[in-house]
XYZ file of C-alpha atoms in Angstrom:
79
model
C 53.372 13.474 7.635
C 49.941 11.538 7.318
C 49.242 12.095 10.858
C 48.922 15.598 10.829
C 47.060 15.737 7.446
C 44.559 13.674 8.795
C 44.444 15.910 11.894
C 44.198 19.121 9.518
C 41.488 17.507 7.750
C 39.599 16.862 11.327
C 39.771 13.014 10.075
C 40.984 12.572 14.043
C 39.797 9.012 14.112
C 42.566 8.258 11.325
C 45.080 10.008 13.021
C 44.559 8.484 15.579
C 44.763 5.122 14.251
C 48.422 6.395 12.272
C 49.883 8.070 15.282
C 49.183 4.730 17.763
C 51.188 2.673 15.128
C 53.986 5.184 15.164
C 53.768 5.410 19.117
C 54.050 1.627 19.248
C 57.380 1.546 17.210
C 58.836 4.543 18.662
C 57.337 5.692 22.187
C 59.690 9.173 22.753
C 59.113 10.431 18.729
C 58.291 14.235 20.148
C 56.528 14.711 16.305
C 54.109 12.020 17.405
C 53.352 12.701 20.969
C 53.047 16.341 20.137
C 50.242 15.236 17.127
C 48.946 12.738 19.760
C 48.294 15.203 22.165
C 46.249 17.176 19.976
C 44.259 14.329 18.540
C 43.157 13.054 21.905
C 42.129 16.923 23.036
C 40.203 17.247 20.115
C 38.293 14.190 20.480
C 38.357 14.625 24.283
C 39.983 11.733 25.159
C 41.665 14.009 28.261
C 42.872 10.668 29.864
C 45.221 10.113 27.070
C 46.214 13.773 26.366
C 47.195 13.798 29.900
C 49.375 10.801 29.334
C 50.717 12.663 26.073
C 51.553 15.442 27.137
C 53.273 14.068 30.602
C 55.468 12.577 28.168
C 56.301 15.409 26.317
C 57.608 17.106 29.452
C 59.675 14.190 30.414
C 62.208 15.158 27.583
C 61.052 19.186 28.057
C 59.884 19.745 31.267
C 60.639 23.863 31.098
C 58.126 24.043 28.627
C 55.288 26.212 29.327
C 52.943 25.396 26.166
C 52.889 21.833 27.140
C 52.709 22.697 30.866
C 49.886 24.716 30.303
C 47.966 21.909 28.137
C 48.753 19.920 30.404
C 46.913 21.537 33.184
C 44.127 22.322 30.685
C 43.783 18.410 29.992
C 43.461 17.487 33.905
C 40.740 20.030 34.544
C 38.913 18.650 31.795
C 39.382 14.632 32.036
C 38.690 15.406 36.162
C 35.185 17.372 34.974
């Protein structure tokens, strides 16, 4: 997917900009939240990683490696 070329290329702004428009037309796409949540960490944007990855619980909420991001992204958007 484009998304996550741009986001292995570090070209986060366009990911950013491809996974927003996917997010608009599908909210709950796990592909895109999951790329979304990594975007925003890496251009610390906690705010929205927060919001990504509370969303990616809703649908997993046993899920340690998103649990643990999560956490991660609170300390830092609270800093």
């Amino acid at each position: 997917n484009l998304a996550q070329a741009y986001t292995d290329a570090a070209q986060l702004t366009k990911a950013k900009e491809m996974i927003e428009s996917v997010l608009a037309v599908d909210p709950t796409n796990r592909n895109a939240l999951t790329i979304a949540s990594s975007v925003y960490w890496r251009l610390e944007e906690y705010q929205s990683a927060v919001y990504m990855f509370n969303n990616l619980l809703l649908s997993d909420p046993d899920n340690k490696e998103h649990q643990f991001w999560l956490e991660q992204a609170k300390e830092k958007f609270e800093e």
